[in-house]
Tab-separated table of C-alpha atoms and ligand atoms in Angstrom:
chain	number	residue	atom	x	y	z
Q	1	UNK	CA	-23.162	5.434	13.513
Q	2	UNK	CA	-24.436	7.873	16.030
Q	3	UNK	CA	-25.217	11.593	14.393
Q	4	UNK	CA	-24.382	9.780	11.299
Q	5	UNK	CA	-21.106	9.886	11.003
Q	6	UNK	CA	-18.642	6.668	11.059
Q	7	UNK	CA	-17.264	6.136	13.723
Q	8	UNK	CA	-13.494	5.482	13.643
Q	9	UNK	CA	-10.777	3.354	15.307
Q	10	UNK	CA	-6.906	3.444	14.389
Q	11	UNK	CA	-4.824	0.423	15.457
Q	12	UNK	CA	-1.028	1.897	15.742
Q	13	UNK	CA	0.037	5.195	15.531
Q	14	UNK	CA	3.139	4.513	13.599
Q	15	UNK	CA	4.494	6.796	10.996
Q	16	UNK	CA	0.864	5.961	8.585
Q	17	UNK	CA	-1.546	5.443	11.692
Q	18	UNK	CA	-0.583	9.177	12.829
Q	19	UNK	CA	-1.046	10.589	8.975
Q	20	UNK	CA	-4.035	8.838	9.202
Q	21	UNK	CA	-5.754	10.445	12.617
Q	22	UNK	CA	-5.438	13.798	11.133
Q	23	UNK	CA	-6.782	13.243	7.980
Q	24	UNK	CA	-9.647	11.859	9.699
Q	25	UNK	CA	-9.916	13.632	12.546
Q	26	UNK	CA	-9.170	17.384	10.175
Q	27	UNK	CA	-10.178	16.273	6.067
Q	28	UNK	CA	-12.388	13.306	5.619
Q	29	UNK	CA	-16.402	13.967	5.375
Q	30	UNK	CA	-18.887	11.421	6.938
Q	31	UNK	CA	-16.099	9.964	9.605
Q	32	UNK	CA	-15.374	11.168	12.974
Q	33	UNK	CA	-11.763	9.679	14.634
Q	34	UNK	CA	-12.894	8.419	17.820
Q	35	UNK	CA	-10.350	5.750	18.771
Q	36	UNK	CA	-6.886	4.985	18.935
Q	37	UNK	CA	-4.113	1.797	20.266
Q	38	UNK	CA	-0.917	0.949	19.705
Q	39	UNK	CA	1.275	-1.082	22.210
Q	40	UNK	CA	3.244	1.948	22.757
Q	41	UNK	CA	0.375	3.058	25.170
Q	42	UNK	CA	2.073	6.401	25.836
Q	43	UNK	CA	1.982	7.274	22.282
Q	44	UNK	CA	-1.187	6.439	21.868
Q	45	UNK	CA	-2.580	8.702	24.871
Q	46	UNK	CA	-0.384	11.272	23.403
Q	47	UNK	CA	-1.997	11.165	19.936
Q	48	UNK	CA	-5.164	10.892	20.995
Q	49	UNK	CA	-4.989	14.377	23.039
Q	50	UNK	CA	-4.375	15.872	20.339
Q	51	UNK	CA	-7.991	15.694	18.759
Q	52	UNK	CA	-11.164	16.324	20.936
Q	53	UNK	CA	-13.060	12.974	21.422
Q	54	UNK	CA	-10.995	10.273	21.334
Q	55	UNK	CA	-9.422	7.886	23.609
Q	56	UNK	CA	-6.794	5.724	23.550
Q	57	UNK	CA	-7.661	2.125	24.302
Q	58	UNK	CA	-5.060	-0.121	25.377
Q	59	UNK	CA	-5.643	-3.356	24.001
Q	60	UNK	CA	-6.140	-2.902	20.143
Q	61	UNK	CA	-8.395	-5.989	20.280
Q	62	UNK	CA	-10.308	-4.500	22.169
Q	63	UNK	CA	-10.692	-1.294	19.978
Q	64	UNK	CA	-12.286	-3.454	17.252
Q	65	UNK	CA	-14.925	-4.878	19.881
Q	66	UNK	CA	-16.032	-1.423	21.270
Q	67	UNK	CA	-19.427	-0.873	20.566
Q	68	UNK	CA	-18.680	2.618	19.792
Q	69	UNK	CA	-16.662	2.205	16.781
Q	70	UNK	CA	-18.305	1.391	13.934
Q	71	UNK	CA	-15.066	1.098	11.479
Q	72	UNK	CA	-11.219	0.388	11.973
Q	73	UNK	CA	-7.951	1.724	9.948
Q	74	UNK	CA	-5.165	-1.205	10.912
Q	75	UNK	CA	-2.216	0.681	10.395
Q	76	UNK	CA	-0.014	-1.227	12.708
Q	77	UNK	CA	3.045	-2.837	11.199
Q	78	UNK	CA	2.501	-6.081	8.429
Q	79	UNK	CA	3.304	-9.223	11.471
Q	80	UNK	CA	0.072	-7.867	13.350
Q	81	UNK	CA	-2.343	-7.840	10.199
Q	82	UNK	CA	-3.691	-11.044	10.553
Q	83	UNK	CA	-4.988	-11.457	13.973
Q	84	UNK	CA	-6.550	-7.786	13.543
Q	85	UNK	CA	-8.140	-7.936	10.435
Q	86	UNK	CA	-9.546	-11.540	11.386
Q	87	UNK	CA	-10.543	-10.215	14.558
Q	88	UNK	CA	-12.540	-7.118	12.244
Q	89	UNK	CA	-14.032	-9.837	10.132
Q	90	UNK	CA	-15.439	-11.629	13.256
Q	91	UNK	CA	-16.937	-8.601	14.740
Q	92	UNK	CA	-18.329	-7.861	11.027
Q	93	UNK	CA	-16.510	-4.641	11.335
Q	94	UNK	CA	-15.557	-2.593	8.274
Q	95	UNK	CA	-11.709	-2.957	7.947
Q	96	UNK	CA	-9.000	-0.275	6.153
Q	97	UNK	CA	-5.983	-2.470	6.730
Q	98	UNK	CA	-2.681	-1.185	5.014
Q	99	UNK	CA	-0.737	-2.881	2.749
Q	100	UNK	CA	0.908	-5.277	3.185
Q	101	UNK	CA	-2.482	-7.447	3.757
Q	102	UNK	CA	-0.321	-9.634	5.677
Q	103	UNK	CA	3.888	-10.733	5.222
Q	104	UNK	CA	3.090	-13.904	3.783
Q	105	UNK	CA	0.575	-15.756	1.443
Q	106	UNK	CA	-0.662	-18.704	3.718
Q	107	UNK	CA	-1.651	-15.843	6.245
Q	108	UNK	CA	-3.162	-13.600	3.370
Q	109	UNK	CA	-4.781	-16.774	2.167
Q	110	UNK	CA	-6.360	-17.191	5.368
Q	111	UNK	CA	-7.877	-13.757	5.268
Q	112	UNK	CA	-9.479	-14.185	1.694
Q	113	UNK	CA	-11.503	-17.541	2.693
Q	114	UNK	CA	-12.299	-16.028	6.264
Q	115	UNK	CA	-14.128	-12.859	4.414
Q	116	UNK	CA	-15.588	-15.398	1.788
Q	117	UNK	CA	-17.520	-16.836	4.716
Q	118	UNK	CA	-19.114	-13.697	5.274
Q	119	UNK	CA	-22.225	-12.496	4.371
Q	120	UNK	CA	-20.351	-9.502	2.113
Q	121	UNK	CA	-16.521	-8.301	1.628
Q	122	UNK	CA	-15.678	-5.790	4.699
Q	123	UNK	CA	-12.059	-5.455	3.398
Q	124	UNK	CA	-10.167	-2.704	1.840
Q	125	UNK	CA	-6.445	-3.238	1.748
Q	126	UNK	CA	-4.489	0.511	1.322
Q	127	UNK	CA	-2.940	-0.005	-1.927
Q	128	UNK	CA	-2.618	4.147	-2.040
Q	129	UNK	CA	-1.488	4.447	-5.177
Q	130	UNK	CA	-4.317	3.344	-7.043
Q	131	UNK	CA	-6.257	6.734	-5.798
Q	132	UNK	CA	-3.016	8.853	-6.906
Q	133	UNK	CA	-4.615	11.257	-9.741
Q	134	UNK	CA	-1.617	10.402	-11.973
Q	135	UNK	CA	-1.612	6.371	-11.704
Q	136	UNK	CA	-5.139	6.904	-11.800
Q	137	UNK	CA	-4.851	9.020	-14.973
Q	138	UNK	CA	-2.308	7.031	-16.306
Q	139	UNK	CA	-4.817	3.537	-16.108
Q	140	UNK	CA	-7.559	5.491	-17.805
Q	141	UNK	CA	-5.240	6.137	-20.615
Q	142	UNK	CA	-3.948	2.442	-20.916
Q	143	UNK	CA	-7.642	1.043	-20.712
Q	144	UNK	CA	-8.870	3.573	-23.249
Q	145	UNK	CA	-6.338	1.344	-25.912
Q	146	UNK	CA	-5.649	4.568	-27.687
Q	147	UNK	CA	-1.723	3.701	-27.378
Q	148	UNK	CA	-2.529	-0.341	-28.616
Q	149	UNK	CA	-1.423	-2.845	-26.019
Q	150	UNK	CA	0.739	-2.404	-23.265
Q	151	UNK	CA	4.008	-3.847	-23.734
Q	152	UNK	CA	6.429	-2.677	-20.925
Q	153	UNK	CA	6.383	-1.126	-17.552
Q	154	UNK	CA	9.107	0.318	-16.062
Q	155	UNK	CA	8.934	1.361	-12.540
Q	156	UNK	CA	11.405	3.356	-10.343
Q	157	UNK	CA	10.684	3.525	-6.042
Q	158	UNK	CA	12.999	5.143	-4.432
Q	159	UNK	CA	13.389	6.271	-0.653
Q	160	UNK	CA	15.660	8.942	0.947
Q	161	UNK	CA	15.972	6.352	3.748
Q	162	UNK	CA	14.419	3.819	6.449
Q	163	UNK	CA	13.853	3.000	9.483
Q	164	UNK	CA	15.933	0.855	11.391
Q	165	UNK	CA	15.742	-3.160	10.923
Q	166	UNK	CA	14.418	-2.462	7.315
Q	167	UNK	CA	16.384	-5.797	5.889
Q	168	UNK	CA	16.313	-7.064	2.284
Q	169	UNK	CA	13.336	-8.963	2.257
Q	170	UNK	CA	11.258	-5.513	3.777
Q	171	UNK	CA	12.458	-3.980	0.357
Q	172	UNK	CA	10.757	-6.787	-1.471
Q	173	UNK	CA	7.377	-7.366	1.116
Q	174	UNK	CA	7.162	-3.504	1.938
Q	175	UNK	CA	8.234	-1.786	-0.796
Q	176	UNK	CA	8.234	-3.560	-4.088
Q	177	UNK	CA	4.703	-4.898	-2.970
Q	178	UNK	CA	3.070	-1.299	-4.194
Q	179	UNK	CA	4.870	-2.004	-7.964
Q	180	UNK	CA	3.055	-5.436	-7.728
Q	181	UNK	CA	-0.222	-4.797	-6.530
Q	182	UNK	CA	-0.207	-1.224	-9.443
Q	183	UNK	CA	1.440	-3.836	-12.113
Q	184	UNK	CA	-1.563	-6.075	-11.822
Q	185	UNK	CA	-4.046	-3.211	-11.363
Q	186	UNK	CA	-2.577	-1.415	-14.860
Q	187	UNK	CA	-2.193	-4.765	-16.907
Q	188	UNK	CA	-5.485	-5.991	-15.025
Q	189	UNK	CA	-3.908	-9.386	-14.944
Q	190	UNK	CA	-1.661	-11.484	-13.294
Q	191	UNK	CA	2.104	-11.573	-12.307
Q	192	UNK	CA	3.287	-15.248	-13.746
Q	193	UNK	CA	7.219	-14.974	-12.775
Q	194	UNK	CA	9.443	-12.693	-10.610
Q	195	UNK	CA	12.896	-12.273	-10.916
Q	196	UNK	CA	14.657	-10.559	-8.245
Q	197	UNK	CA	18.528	-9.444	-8.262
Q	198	UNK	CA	20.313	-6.983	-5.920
Q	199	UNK	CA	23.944	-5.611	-7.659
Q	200	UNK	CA	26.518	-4.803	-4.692
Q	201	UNK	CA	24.873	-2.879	-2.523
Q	202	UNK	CA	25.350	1.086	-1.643
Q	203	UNK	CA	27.873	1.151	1.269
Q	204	UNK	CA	24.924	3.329	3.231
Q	205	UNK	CA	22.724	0.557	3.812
Q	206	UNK	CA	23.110	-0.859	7.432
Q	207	UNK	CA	25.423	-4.165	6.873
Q	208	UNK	CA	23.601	-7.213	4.821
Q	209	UNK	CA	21.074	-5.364	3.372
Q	210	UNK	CA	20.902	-5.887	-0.005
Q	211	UNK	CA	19.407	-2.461	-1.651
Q	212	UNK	CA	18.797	-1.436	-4.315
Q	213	UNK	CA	16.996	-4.368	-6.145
Q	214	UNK	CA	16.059	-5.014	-9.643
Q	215	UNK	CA	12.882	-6.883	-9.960
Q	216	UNK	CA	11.101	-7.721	-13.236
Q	217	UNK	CA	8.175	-9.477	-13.996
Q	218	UNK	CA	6.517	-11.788	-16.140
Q	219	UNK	CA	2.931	-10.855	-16.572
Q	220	UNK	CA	0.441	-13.528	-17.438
Q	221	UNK	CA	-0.539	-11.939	-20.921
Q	222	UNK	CA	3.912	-11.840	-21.889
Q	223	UNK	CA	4.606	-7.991	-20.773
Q	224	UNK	CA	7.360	-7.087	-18.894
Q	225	UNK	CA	8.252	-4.877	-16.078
Q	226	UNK	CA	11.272	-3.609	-14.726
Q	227	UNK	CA	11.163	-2.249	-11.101
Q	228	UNK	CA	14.179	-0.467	-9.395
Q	229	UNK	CA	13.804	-0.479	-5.666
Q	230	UNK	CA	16.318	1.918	-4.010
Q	231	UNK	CA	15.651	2.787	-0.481
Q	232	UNK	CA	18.567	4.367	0.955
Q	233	UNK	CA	19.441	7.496	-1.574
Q	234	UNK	CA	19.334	9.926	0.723
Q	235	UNK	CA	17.657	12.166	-1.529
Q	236	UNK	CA	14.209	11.877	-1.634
Q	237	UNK	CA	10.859	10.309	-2.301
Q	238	UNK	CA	10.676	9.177	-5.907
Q	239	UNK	CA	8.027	6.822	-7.759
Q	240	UNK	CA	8.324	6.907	-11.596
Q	241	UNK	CA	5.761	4.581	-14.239
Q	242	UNK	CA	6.854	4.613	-17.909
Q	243	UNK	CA	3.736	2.096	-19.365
Q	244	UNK	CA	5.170	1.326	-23.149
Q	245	UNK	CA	2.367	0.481	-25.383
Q	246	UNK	CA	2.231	-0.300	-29.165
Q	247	UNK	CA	1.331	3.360	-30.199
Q	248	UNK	CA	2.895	5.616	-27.799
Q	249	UNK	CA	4.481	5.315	-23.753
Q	250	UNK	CA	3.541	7.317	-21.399
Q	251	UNK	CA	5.436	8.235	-17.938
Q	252	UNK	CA	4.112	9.882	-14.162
Q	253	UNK	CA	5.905	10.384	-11.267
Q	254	UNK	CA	8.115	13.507	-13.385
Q	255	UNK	CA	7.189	16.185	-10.321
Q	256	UNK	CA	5.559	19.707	-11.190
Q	257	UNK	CA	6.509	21.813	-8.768
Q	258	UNK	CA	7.801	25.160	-9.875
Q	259	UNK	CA	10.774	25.427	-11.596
Q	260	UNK	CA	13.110	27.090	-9.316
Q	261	UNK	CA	16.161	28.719	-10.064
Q	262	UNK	CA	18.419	29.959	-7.748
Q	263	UNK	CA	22.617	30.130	-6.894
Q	264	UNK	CA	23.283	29.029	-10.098
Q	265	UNK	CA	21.185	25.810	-10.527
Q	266	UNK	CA	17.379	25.453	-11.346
Q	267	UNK	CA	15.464	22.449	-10.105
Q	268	UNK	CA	12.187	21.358	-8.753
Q	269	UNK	CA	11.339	20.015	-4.728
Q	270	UNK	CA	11.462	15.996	-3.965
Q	271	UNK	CA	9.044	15.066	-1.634
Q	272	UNK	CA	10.168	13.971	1.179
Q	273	UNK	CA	8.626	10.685	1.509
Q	274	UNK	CA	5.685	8.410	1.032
Q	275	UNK	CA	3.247	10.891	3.130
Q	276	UNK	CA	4.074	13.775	0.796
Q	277	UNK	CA	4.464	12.340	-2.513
Q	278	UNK	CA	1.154	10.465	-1.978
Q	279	UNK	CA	-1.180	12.955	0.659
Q	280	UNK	CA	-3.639	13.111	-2.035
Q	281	UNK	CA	-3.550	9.777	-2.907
Q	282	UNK	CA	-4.462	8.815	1.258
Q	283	UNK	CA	-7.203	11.200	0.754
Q	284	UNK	CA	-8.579	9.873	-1.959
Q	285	UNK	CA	-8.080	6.327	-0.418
Q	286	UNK	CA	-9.642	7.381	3.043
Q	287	UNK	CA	-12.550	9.340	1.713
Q	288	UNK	CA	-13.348	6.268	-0.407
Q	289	UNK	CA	-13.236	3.876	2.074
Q	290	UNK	CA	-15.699	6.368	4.353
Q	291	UNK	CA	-18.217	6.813	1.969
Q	292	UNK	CA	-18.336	3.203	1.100
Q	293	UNK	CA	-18.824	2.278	4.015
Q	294	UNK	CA	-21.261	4.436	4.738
Q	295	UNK	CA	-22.940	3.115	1.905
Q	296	UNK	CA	-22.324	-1.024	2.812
Q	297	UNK	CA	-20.050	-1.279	0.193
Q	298	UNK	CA	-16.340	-2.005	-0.327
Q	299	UNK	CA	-14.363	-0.386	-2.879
Q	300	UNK	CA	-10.817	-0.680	-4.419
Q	301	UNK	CA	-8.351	-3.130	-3.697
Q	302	UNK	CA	-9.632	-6.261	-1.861
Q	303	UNK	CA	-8.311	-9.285	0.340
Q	304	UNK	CA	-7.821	-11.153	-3.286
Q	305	UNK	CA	-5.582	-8.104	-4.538
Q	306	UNK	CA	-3.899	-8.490	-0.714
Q	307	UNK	CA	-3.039	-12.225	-1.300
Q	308	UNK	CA	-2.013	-11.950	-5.061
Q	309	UNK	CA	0.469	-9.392	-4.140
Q	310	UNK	CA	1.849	-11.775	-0.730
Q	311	UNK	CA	2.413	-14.610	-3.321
Q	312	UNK	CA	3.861	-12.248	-5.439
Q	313	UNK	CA	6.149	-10.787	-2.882
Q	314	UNK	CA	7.012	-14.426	-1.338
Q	315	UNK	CA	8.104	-15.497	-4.390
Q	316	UNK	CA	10.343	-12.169	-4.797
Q	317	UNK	CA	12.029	-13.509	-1.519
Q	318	UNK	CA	12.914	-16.576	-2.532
Q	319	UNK	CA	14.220	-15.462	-5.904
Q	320	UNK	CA	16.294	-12.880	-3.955
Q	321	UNK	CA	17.455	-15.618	-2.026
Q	322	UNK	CA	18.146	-18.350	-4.427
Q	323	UNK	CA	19.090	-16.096	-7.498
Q	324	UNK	CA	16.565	-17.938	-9.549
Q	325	UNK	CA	12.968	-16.658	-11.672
Q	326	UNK	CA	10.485	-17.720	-9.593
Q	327	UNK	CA	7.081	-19.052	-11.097
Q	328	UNK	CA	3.630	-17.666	-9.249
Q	329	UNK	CA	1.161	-19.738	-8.619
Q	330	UNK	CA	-2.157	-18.867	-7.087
Q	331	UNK	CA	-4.816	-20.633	-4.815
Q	332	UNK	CA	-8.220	-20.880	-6.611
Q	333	UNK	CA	-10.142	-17.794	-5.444
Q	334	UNK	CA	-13.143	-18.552	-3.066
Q	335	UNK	CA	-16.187	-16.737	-3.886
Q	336	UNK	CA	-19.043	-15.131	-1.473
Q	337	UNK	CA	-20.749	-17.929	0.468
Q	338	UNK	CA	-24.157	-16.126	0.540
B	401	LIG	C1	6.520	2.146	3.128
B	401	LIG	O1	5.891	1.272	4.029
B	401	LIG	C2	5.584	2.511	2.040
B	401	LIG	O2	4.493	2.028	1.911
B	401	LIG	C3	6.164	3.409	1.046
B	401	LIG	O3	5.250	3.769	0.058
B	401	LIG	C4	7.382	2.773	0.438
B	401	LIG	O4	7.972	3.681	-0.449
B	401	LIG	C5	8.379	2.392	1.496
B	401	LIG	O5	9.488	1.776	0.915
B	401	LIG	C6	7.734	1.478	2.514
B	401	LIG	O6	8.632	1.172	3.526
């Protein structure tokens, strides 16, 4: 860290690794954006003009090498996780690396015992939603047991859309991962079966994909959770929790907006997507992450949580696929080796 702030370097500049330069480079304390790569080189150069001091390196490999950044945000899409996060781990480089940790669990896997070796945990995986003031809110409540134990979730995700080549099993690895890895995090235990069903799909999703999807869990402890996944509405960003405990349920995601009423109807605004409904949420996330590592720590969710919610989400696929429950079955977890 030169003048004491971290030194940061963004690997793709995507739709999340763009949010994430200018909260960075604009919002977060203790961090200064000083690198950026993505294949798409011109994009890249184009971002980084945009903020004084940082380049755009060409080979996002070696981004994570260059002495001059201390820290690196992988926000490049899920197939590229693995070789850049182990390439972080080698370096010993502080990693951000959004969800999903990886697409599958054998790669995920690999990332949890590569950290283990380590001589601490340099991970952070960017489950946002666990920084959102509401979910965040909402597992105070649950852990304070005033409502008794929790019962039921029921979770709604919806998108206005996607981009293109978003097939079924995206909806399941990319999407539903977020009710998986919050699931676990509320219950604070494990996901023992997943069911996943699709109904005939809407006629706006591109050919074969099968959206929405009904998922529902088993949870270790005998809860259940229902999770609609619907990512071609056209209407707008939506992420609704109803927890059902013994003494009382309680529900987020309602929007609080001003009412507005106006040629004839009254209503409230839908965010847009992900990047609006959650901007507080990244802040939270990205401020955390900073100051942790500023601190040699890692905070919120880890490698473990990554791989928990790959199995998770592999098993999803295959119960989309065969039309069958799907049991989830964990590796032992490795611990620290020093
Ligand atoms: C996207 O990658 C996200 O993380 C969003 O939160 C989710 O709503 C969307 O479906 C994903 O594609």
């Amino acid at each position: 860290m030169s003048d004491g702030l971290l030194r940061v370097g963004i690997l793709g500049v995507g739709r999340m690794g763009a949010d994430h330069a200018e909260r960075i480079a604009t919002r977060i304390n203790g961090a200064r954006l000083v690198a950026v790569s993505d294949p798409a080189t011109e994009r890249a150069g184009e971002l980084a003009a945009t903020f004084a001091g940082v380049r755009a390196v060409d080979d996002g490999l070696e981004l994570i090498a260059d002495d001059e950044v201390d820290a690196v945000v992988v926000a490049s899409p899920g197939f590229a996780h693995e070789e850049q996060v182990l390439a972080c781990l080698e370096a010993a480089k502080p990693v951000l690396c959004e969800k999903p940790l990886t697409l599958d669990s054998a790669s995920s896997l690999r990332l949890v015992e590569m950290e283990a070796k380590g001589a601490r945990p340099l991970v952070q995986v960017g489950f946002m939603r666990r920084f959102d003031p509401e979910y965040a809110e909402l597992k105070r409540l649950l852990d304070s047991g005033s409502l008794g134990r929790t019962l039921m979730v029921h979770n709604t995700h919806r998108n206005k859309d996607t981009l293109p080549g978003f097939v079924s099993d995206m909806i399941v690895r990319d999407s539903l991962v977020h009710e998986v890895d919050v699931t676990r995090w509320l219950f604070g235990e494990e996901i023992a079966q997943i069911h996943v069903m699709a109904p005939t799909p809407t006629s706006v999703a591109d050919e074969g994909v099968l959206d929405p999807q009904i998922a529902i869990f088993t949870m270790a402890g005998g809860g259940i959770v229902t999770n609609e996944v619907f990512v071609n509405t056209g209407i707008g960003y939506e992420v609704r929790c109803e927890a059902v405990a013994e003494r009382g349920n309680a529900t987020i995601g309602l929007g609080s907006g001003p009412l507005l009423r106006q040629d004839n109807s009254a209503g409230t605004r839908i965010p847009e997507d992900f990047r609006d409904r959650f901007a507080t949420a990244y802040d939270l996330e990205i401020q955390a992450w900073v100051d942790a590592t500023r601190r040699g720590e890692v905070v919120g969710p880890t490698t473990w949580d990554g791989y928990a919610a790959a199995v998770v989400c592999t098993a999803g696929v295959e119960s989309l696929t065969t039309g069958r429950p799907v049991n989830v079955e964990l590796a032992p977890r490795p611990t620290f080796a020093v």
